[in-house]
CSV table of C-alpha atoms in Angstrom, one decimal:
chain,number,residue,atom,x,y,z
A,153,VAL,CA,11.9,19.6,-5.7
A,154,SER,CA,13.9,20.5,-2.6
A,155,GLY,CA,14.1,24.2,-3.5
A,156,ALA,CA,17.9,24.1,-3.5
A,157,THR,CA,19.7,26.7,-5.6
A,158,GLY,CA,23.2,28.0,-6.0
A,159,SER,CA,25.8,26.5,-3.6
A,160,ASP,CA,23.2,24.2,-2.1
A,161,PHE,CA,22.5,22.7,-5.4
A,162,ASP,CA,26.2,22.3,-6.1
A,163,LYS,CA,26.6,20.5,-2.7
A,164,LEU,CA,23.8,18.0,-3.6
A,165,ARG,CA,25.3,17.4,-7.1
A,166,ASP,CA,28.8,16.8,-5.6
A,167,LYS,CA,27.4,14.5,-2.9
A,168,ALA,CA,25.4,12.5,-5.5
A,169,ARG,CA,28.6,12.0,-7.6
A,170,GLU,CA,30.6,11.0,-4.4
A,171,MET,CA,27.9,8.3,-3.6
A,172,GLY,CA,28.0,7.1,-7.1
A,173,ALA,CA,31.6,6.4,-6.7
A,174,LYS,CA,31.4,4.8,-3.3
A,175,THR,CA,28.3,2.5,-3.6
A,176,LYS,CA,26.8,0.1,-6.1
A,177,PHE,CA,24.5,2.9,-7.3
A,178,SER,CA,25.3,5.5,-9.9
A,179,ALA,CA,25.4,9.2,-9.4
A,180,THR,CA,22.1,9.4,-11.3
A,181,GLU,CA,20.5,6.9,-8.8
A,182,ALA,CA,22.0,8.8,-5.9
A,183,ALA,CA,20.3,11.9,-7.3
A,184,ASP,CA,17.0,10.0,-7.5
A,185,ALA,CA,17.4,9.0,-3.9
A,186,MET,CA,17.7,12.7,-3.0
A,187,ASN,CA,14.6,13.3,-5.0
A,188,TYR,CA,12.7,10.9,-2.7
A,189,MET,CA,14.1,12.6,0.4
A,190,ALA,CA,13.1,16.0,-1.0
A,191,MET,CA,9.5,14.8,-1.5
A,192,ALA,CA,9.5,13.7,2.1
A,193,GLY,CA,10.3,17.3,3.1
A,194,TRP,CA,14.0,17.0,3.7
A,195,LYS,CA,16.1,20.1,2.9
A,196,THR,CA,19.7,20.3,1.6
A,197,GLU,CA,21.5,19.7,4.9
A,198,ASP,CA,19.1,16.8,5.8
A,199,MET,CA,19.9,15.1,2.5
A,200,LEU,CA,23.6,15.7,2.7
A,201,SER,CA,23.8,14.0,6.2
A,202,GLY,CA,21.1,11.3,5.4
A,203,ILE,CA,22.0,10.1,1.9
A,204,GLU,CA,24.8,7.7,2.9
A,205,GLY,CA,22.6,5.9,5.4
A,206,VAL,CA,19.8,5.4,2.9
A,207,MET,CA,22.2,4.3,0.1
A,208,TYR,CA,24.2,1.9,2.3
A,209,LEU,CA,21.0,0.4,3.6
A,210,ALA,CA,19.6,-0.1,0.0
A,211,ALA,CA,23.0,-1.6,-1.1
A,212,ALA,CA,23.2,-3.9,1.9
A,213,SER,CA,19.6,-5.2,1.8
A,214,GLY,CA,19.2,-5.4,-1.9
A,215,GLU,CA,16.1,-3.2,-1.6
A,216,GLY,CA,15.4,-0.3,-4.1
A,217,LEU,CA,16.4,3.3,-3.2
A,218,ALA,CA,12.8,4.4,-3.3
A,219,LEU,CA,11.7,1.9,-0.6
A,220,SER,CA,14.8,2.4,1.5
A,221,SER,CA,14.5,6.2,1.4
A,222,GLU,CA,10.8,5.9,2.3
A,223,ILE,CA,11.5,3.7,5.2
A,224,VAL,CA,14.3,5.8,6.7
A,225,THR,CA,12.6,9.3,6.2
A,226,GLY,CA,9.2,8.1,7.4
A,227,THR,CA,10.4,6.2,10.4
A,228,LEU,CA,12.8,8.9,11.6
A,229,THR,CA,10.0,11.4,11.4
A,230,ALA,CA,7.6,9.2,13.4
A,231,PHE,CA,10.3,8.8,16.1
A,232,GLY,CA,10.9,12.5,16.2
A,233,LYS,CA,14.5,12.1,15.0
A,234,ASN,CA,16.3,14.2,12.4
A,235,ALA,CA,18.3,13.2,9.3
A,236,SER,CA,21.6,13.1,11.3
A,237,GLU,CA,20.5,9.8,12.6
A,238,ALA,CA,19.9,8.2,9.2
A,239,ALA,CA,23.2,6.3,9.3
A,240,ARG,CA,22.5,4.9,12.7
A,241,PHE,CA,19.0,3.9,11.9
A,242,ALA,CA,20.2,2.3,8.7
A,243,ASP,CA,22.7,0.3,10.7
A,244,VAL,CA,20.0,-0.9,13.2
A,245,LEU,CA,17.6,-1.8,10.4
A,246,GLY,CA,20.3,-3.7,8.4
A,247,GLN,CA,21.5,-5.6,11.5
A,248,ALA,CA,18.0,-6.4,12.7
A,249,ALA,CA,17.2,-7.9,9.3
A,250,ALA,CA,20.5,-9.9,9.3
A,251,ALA,CA,20.0,-11.2,12.8
A,252,SER,CA,16.4,-12.3,12.6
A,253,ASN,CA,13.9,-14.0,10.2
A,254,THR,CA,12.9,-11.0,8.2
A,255,ASP,CA,14.2,-8.4,5.7
A,256,VAL,CA,14.4,-4.6,5.5
A,257,ALA,CA,11.1,-4.4,3.5
A,258,GLY,CA,9.4,-6.5,6.2
A,259,LEU,CA,10.8,-4.3,9.0
A,260,GLY,CA,9.7,-1.2,7.1
A,261,GLY,CA,6.2,-2.6,7.0
A,262,THR,CA,6.2,-3.3,10.7
A,263,LEU,CA,7.6,0.2,11.5
A,264,GLU,CA,5.1,1.9,9.3
A,265,TYR,CA,2.4,0.8,11.7
A,266,VAL,CA,4.0,1.0,15.1
A,267,ALA,CA,6.5,3.9,14.8
A,268,PRO,CA,4.0,6.7,15.4
A,269,VAL,CA,2.8,5.1,18.7
A,270,ALA,CA,6.3,4.1,19.7
A,271,GLY,CA,7.6,7.5,18.9
A,272,ALA,CA,4.9,9.2,20.9
A,273,LEU,CA,6.0,7.0,23.9
A,274,LYS,CA,9.7,8.1,23.4
A,275,TYR,CA,10.7,4.6,22.7
A,276,SER,CA,14.0,4.0,20.8
A,277,TYR,CA,14.0,2.5,17.4
A,278,GLU,CA,16.6,0.0,18.7
A,279,ASP,CA,14.2,-1.4,21.2
A,280,VAL,CA,11.3,-1.5,18.6
A,281,ALA,CA,13.7,-3.3,16.2
A,282,ILE,CA,14.3,-5.9,18.9
A,283,ALA,CA,10.6,-6.5,19.3
A,284,ALA,CA,10.1,-6.6,15.5
A,285,GLY,CA,12.9,-9.1,15.1
A,286,LEU,CA,11.6,-11.4,17.8
A,287,MET,CA,8.1,-11.4,16.3
A,288,ALA,CA,9.6,-12.1,12.9
A,289,ASN,CA,11.4,-15.2,14.3
A,290,ALA,CA,7.9,-16.5,15.2
A,291,ASN,CA,6.8,-15.7,11.6
A,292,ILE,CA,4.8,-12.6,12.5
A,293,LYS,CA,6.2,-10.1,10.1
A,294,GLY,CA,5.6,-6.9,8.2
A,295,GLU,CA,2.2,-5.1,8.6
A,296,LYS,CA,0.9,-8.0,10.8
A,297,ALA,CA,3.7,-7.5,13.3
A,298,GLY,CA,3.3,-3.7,13.2
A,299,THR,CA,-0.5,-3.9,13.8
A,300,ALA,CA,0.0,-6.4,16.7
A,301,LEU,CA,2.7,-4.3,18.5
A,302,ARG,CA,0.8,-1.1,17.9
A,303,ALA,CA,-2.3,-2.7,19.5
A,304,ALA,CA,-0.3,-4.0,22.5
A,305,LEU,CA,1.4,-0.6,23.1
A,306,THR,CA,-1.9,1.3,22.8
A,307,ASN,CA,-3.6,-0.9,25.3
A,308,LEU,CA,-0.7,-0.6,27.7
A,309,ALA,CA,-0.8,3.1,27.4
A,310,LYS,CA,-4.5,3.4,28.0
A,311,PRO,CA,-5.7,0.2,29.6
A,312,THR,CA,-9.3,-0.7,30.5
A,313,GLU,CA,-10.1,-1.6,34.0
A,314,GLN,CA,-9.8,-5.3,33.1
A,315,MET,CA,-6.4,-4.8,31.4
A,316,GLN,CA,-5.1,-2.8,34.3
A,317,GLY,CA,-6.0,-5.8,36.5
A,318,TYR,CA,-3.9,-8.2,34.5
A,319,MET,CA,-1.0,-5.5,34.4
A,320,ASP,CA,-1.2,-5.1,38.2
A,321,ASP,CA,-1.0,-8.9,38.7
A,322,LEU,CA,2.3,-8.9,36.8
A,323,SER,CA,3.5,-5.5,38.2
A,324,LEU,CA,3.6,-4.1,34.7
A,325,SER,CA,3.5,-0.3,34.2
A,326,LEU,CA,4.6,2.1,31.4
A,327,THR,CA,6.0,4.4,34.1
A,328,ASP,CA,8.4,4.2,37.0
A,329,SER,CA,7.8,5.4,40.6
A,330,ASN,CA,8.6,9.0,39.5
A,331,GLY,CA,6.1,8.9,36.7
A,332,ASN,CA,8.7,8.7,33.9
A,333,ILE,CA,8.1,6.4,30.9
A,334,VAL,CA,10.3,3.3,31.2
A,335,SER,CA,12.1,2.1,28.0
A,336,LEU,CA,10.4,-0.5,25.8
A,337,ARG,CA,13.2,-2.9,26.5
A,338,GLU,CA,12.7,-2.6,30.3
A,339,LEU,CA,8.9,-3.0,29.8
A,340,LEU,CA,9.4,-6.1,27.8
A,341,GLY,CA,11.9,-7.5,30.4
A,342,ASP,CA,9.3,-6.9,33.1
A,343,ALA,CA,6.6,-8.6,31.1
A,344,ARG,CA,8.9,-11.6,30.2
A,345,GLU,CA,9.7,-12.0,33.9
A,346,GLY,CA,6.0,-11.9,35.0
A,347,PHE,CA,4.8,-14.2,32.2
A,348,ALA,CA,7.5,-16.8,33.1
A,349,LYS,CA,5.6,-17.4,36.4
A,350,LEU,CA,2.3,-18.2,34.6
A,351,SER,CA,0.9,-21.5,33.3
A,352,GLU,CA,0.6,-21.9,29.5
A,353,ALA,CA,-3.2,-21.3,29.8
A,354,GLN,CA,-2.6,-18.2,31.9
A,355,LYS,CA,-0.1,-16.8,29.4
A,356,ALA,CA,-2.7,-16.9,26.7
A,357,GLU,CA,-5.3,-15.3,28.9
A,358,TYR,CA,-3.1,-12.6,30.2
A,359,ALA,CA,-1.7,-11.8,26.7
A,360,ALA,CA,-5.2,-11.5,25.4
A,361,GLY,CA,-6.3,-9.5,28.4
A,362,ILE,CA,-3.4,-7.0,28.1
A,363,ALA,CA,-2.8,-6.8,24.4
A,364,GLY,CA,-6.3,-7.6,23.1
A,365,LYS,CA,-7.1,-10.1,20.3
A,366,GLU,CA,-5.2,-8.1,17.7
A,367,GLY,CA,-2.1,-7.8,19.7
A,368,MET,CA,-1.8,-11.0,21.7
A,369,SER,CA,0.0,-13.0,19.0
A,370,GLY,CA,2.8,-10.5,18.8
A,371,LEU,CA,3.1,-10.1,22.5
A,372,LEU,CA,3.3,-13.9,23.0
A,373,ALA,CA,6.0,-14.2,20.3
A,374,ILE,CA,8.1,-11.6,22.1
A,375,LEU,CA,7.6,-13.2,25.5
A,376,ALA,CA,8.1,-16.8,24.3
A,377,ALA,CA,11.6,-16.0,22.9
A,378,SER,CA,14.4,-17.5,25.0
A,379,ASP,CA,16.6,-15.2,27.1
A,380,LYS,CA,19.5,-16.2,24.8
A,381,ASP,CA,17.7,-15.2,21.7
A,382,PHE,CA,16.5,-11.9,23.3
A,383,ASP,CA,20.0,-11.0,24.6
A,384,ASN,CA,21.7,-12.0,21.3
A,385,LEU,CA,19.5,-9.9,19.2
A,386,ALA,CA,19.6,-6.9,21.5
A,387,ARG,CA,23.4,-7.2,21.6
A,388,SER,CA,23.6,-7.4,17.8
A,389,ILE,CA,21.5,-4.3,17.3
A,390,ASP,CA,23.2,-2.3,20.1
A,391,ASN,CA,26.6,-3.0,18.4
A,392,SER,CA,25.5,-2.4,14.8
A,393,THR,CA,27.5,0.8,14.1
A,394,GLY,CA,28.8,0.6,10.6
A,395,ALA,CA,26.8,-2.5,9.8
A,396,ALA,CA,25.1,-1.2,6.7
A,397,LYS,CA,28.3,-0.1,5.0
A,398,LYS,CA,30.0,-3.4,5.8
A,399,MET,CA,27.1,-5.4,4.4
A,400,SER,CA,27.1,-3.4,1.2
A,401,GLU,CA,30.8,-3.8,0.8
A,402,VAL,CA,30.4,-7.6,1.2
A,403,ARG,CA,27.8,-7.6,-1.5
A,404,LEU,CA,30.2,-5.9,-3.8
A,405,ASP,CA,33.2,-8.1,-3.0
A,406,ASN,CA,32.9,-10.2,-6.2
A,407,LEU,CA,33.2,-9.9,-10.0
A,408,LYS,CA,29.6,-8.6,-10.3
A,409,GLY,CA,30.4,-6.0,-7.7
A,410,ASP,CA,33.5,-5.0,-9.5
A,411,LEU,CA,31.6,-4.6,-12.8
A,412,THR,CA,29.0,-2.5,-11.0
A,413,LEU,CA,31.6,-0.2,-9.6
A,414,LEU,CA,33.2,0.1,-13.0
A,415,GLU,CA,29.9,1.1,-14.5
A,416,SER,CA,29.4,3.8,-11.8
A,417,ALA,CA,33.0,5.0,-12.4
A,418,ALA,CA,32.3,5.2,-16.1
A,419,GLN,CA,29.2,7.3,-15.5
A,420,GLY,CA,31.2,9.5,-13.2
A,421,ALA,CA,33.7,10.1,-16.0
A,422,GLY,CA,30.9,10.8,-18.5
A,423,ILE,CA,29.5,13.4,-16.2
A,424,GLU,CA,33.0,15.0,-15.8
A,425,LEU,CA,33.4,15.1,-19.6
A,426,TYR,CA,29.9,16.4,-20.2
A,427,GLU,CA,30.4,19.2,-17.7
A,428,GLY,CA,33.6,20.2,-19.4
A,429,PHE,CA,31.9,20.5,-22.9
A,430,SER,CA,28.4,21.4,-22.0
A,431,GLY,CA,28.9,25.2,-21.8
A,432,GLY,CA,30.4,25.3,-25.3
A,433,LEU,CA,27.9,22.9,-26.7
A,434,ARG,CA,25.0,25.0,-25.3
A,435,SER,CA,26.4,28.1,-26.9
A,436,LEU,CA,26.8,26.4,-30.2
A,437,THR,CA,23.3,25.0,-30.0
A,438,LYS,CA,21.8,28.5,-29.3
A,439,GLU,CA,23.8,30.1,-32.1
A,440,SER,CA,22.6,27.4,-34.5
A,441,THR,CA,19.0,27.9,-33.4
A,442,ASP,CA,19.3,31.7,-33.9
A,443,TYR,CA,20.8,31.2,-37.4
A,444,ILE,CA,18.0,28.8,-38.5
A,445,THR,CA,15.4,31.1,-37.1
A,446,SER,CA,16.9,34.0,-39.1
A,447,ILE,CA,16.7,32.0,-42.3
A,448,THR,CA,13.1,30.7,-41.8
A,449,GLY,CA,11.8,34.0,-40.3
A,450,GLN,CA,10.2,32.1,-37.4
């Protein structure tokens, strides 16, 4: 599917076997994960650098390889990032799920809807994960959260005259004094500061006025979070390096995990044996076929 041949194919095979030995998944499942990546347009080097992030995320979250691969490849593409960031993105996603009231599948559903807009605005996936986690804590999850955040960002990027009036009242702007787009985290911080000065009735009015009916619930959820919750989630995501791998190791630190690794090791040994005998067996099979064909005249 990837078009890999020769040495590239050998590299992919060796990497699949390596991941089969290092994770809860077998070498065959690792190869399946590469197949999903290839279908997303990733080439050999992309898959070699991205496979660990995908597999650790799947192992840490308990999600399937197909879904984990789809989330990682699709979201990175939407943010304009390459496969070299797969491990970092997997850590962010795994930590965001662990630190908020959602899971990787739910975050994937959110990102599917909002990532193209966030990516176009050059926002980081770390900041989007913070927003998604805060919405999830208010029980706004998955596609619902993605739709709400997408609507809010779209309106902020191209406000009507009325929306602009509300934004001006709160000194909200997507750009700084030099015309550069501010980070999503900074934008949300400014919004939280501005909304803190409003009455409860005004908060609902301004949220609807800025984000629209579709986006107001998500915006209010982000703005209603306490400073402590906001800061704790942001700190957790910022310091998530290695999180997916650590989580996957914790999941395997029991008898069931030991048996899973034993099964993967057994398959690895089987592959080793097969490769040692396959050449001779193929020759024998071909010779047998030729002999039978000579007898039957077919």
